[in-house]
Amino acid sequence: MNCDIGESFGAWRMGLDAEVMPLIDCANIACGFHAGDPGTMRRTVALAVE
């Protein structure tokens, strides 16, 4: 299953990234242009590496 993930920005939390990560095969991680911030992207990448 493919999932758009890591789209939170600052105080605006979106989705359940940590909860859904074990259930997906492929993650499209936000790159910061339309969604995501540096901290969220770092945490999301770390989740994907796990």
C-alpha positions as a Python dict, from the first residue, in 0.01 Angstrom:
ca = {
    (1, 'M'): (0, 0, 0),
    (2, 'N'): (122, 348, -91),
    (3, 'C'): (69, 647, 141),
    (4, 'D'): (127, 1024, 134),
    (5, 'I'): (283, 1095, 472),
    (6, 'G'): (472, 1358, 670),
    (7, 'E'): (241, 1643, 577),
    (8, 'S'): (213, 1808, 919),
    (9, 'F'): (341, 2164, 948),
    (10, 'G'): (435, 2317, 1283),
    (11, 'A'): (130, 2320, 1512),
    (12, 'W'): (-94, 2175, 1239),
    (13, 'R'): (-84, 1798, 1285),
    (14, 'M'): (-226, 1588, 1004),
    (15, 'G'): (-259, 1212, 988),
    (16, 'L'): (-129, 934, 1209),
    (17, 'D'): (215, 889, 1056),
    (18, 'A'): (370, 665, 1324),
    (19, 'E'): (60, 447, 1346),
    (20, 'V'): (24, 391, 971),
    (21, 'M'): (394, 344, 886),
    (22, 'P'): (408, -29, 981),
    (23, 'L'): (111, -96, 752),
    (24, 'I'): (243, 55, 428),
    (25, 'D'): (487, -66, 162),
    (26, 'C'): (573, 269, 7),
    (27, 'A'): (580, 619, 161),
    (28, 'N'): (554, 943, -37),
    (29, 'I'): (714, 1178, 216),
    (30, 'A'): (628, 1548, 190),
    (31, 'C'): (919, 1761, 65),
    (32, 'G'): (825, 2093, 228),
    (33, 'F'): (684, 2280, -71),
    (34, 'H'): (311, 2227, -22),
    (35, 'A'): (325, 2033, 305),
    (36, 'G'): (566, 1925, 574),
    (37, 'D'): (829, 2110, 772),
    (38, 'P'): (1193, 2013, 841),
    (39, 'G'): (1118, 1849, 1177),
    (40, 'T'): (824, 1651, 1045),
    (41, 'M'): (1022, 1538, 742),
    (42, 'R'): (1315, 1422, 961),
    (43, 'R'): (1083, 1226, 1191),
    (44, 'T'): (898, 1071, 898),
    (45, 'V'): (1219, 961, 727),
    (46, 'A'): (1340, 810, 1056),
    (47, 'L'): (1012, 616, 1083),
    (48, 'A'): (1053, 490, 725),
    (49, 'V'): (1411, 376, 794),
    (50, 'E'): (1293, 173, 1093),
}
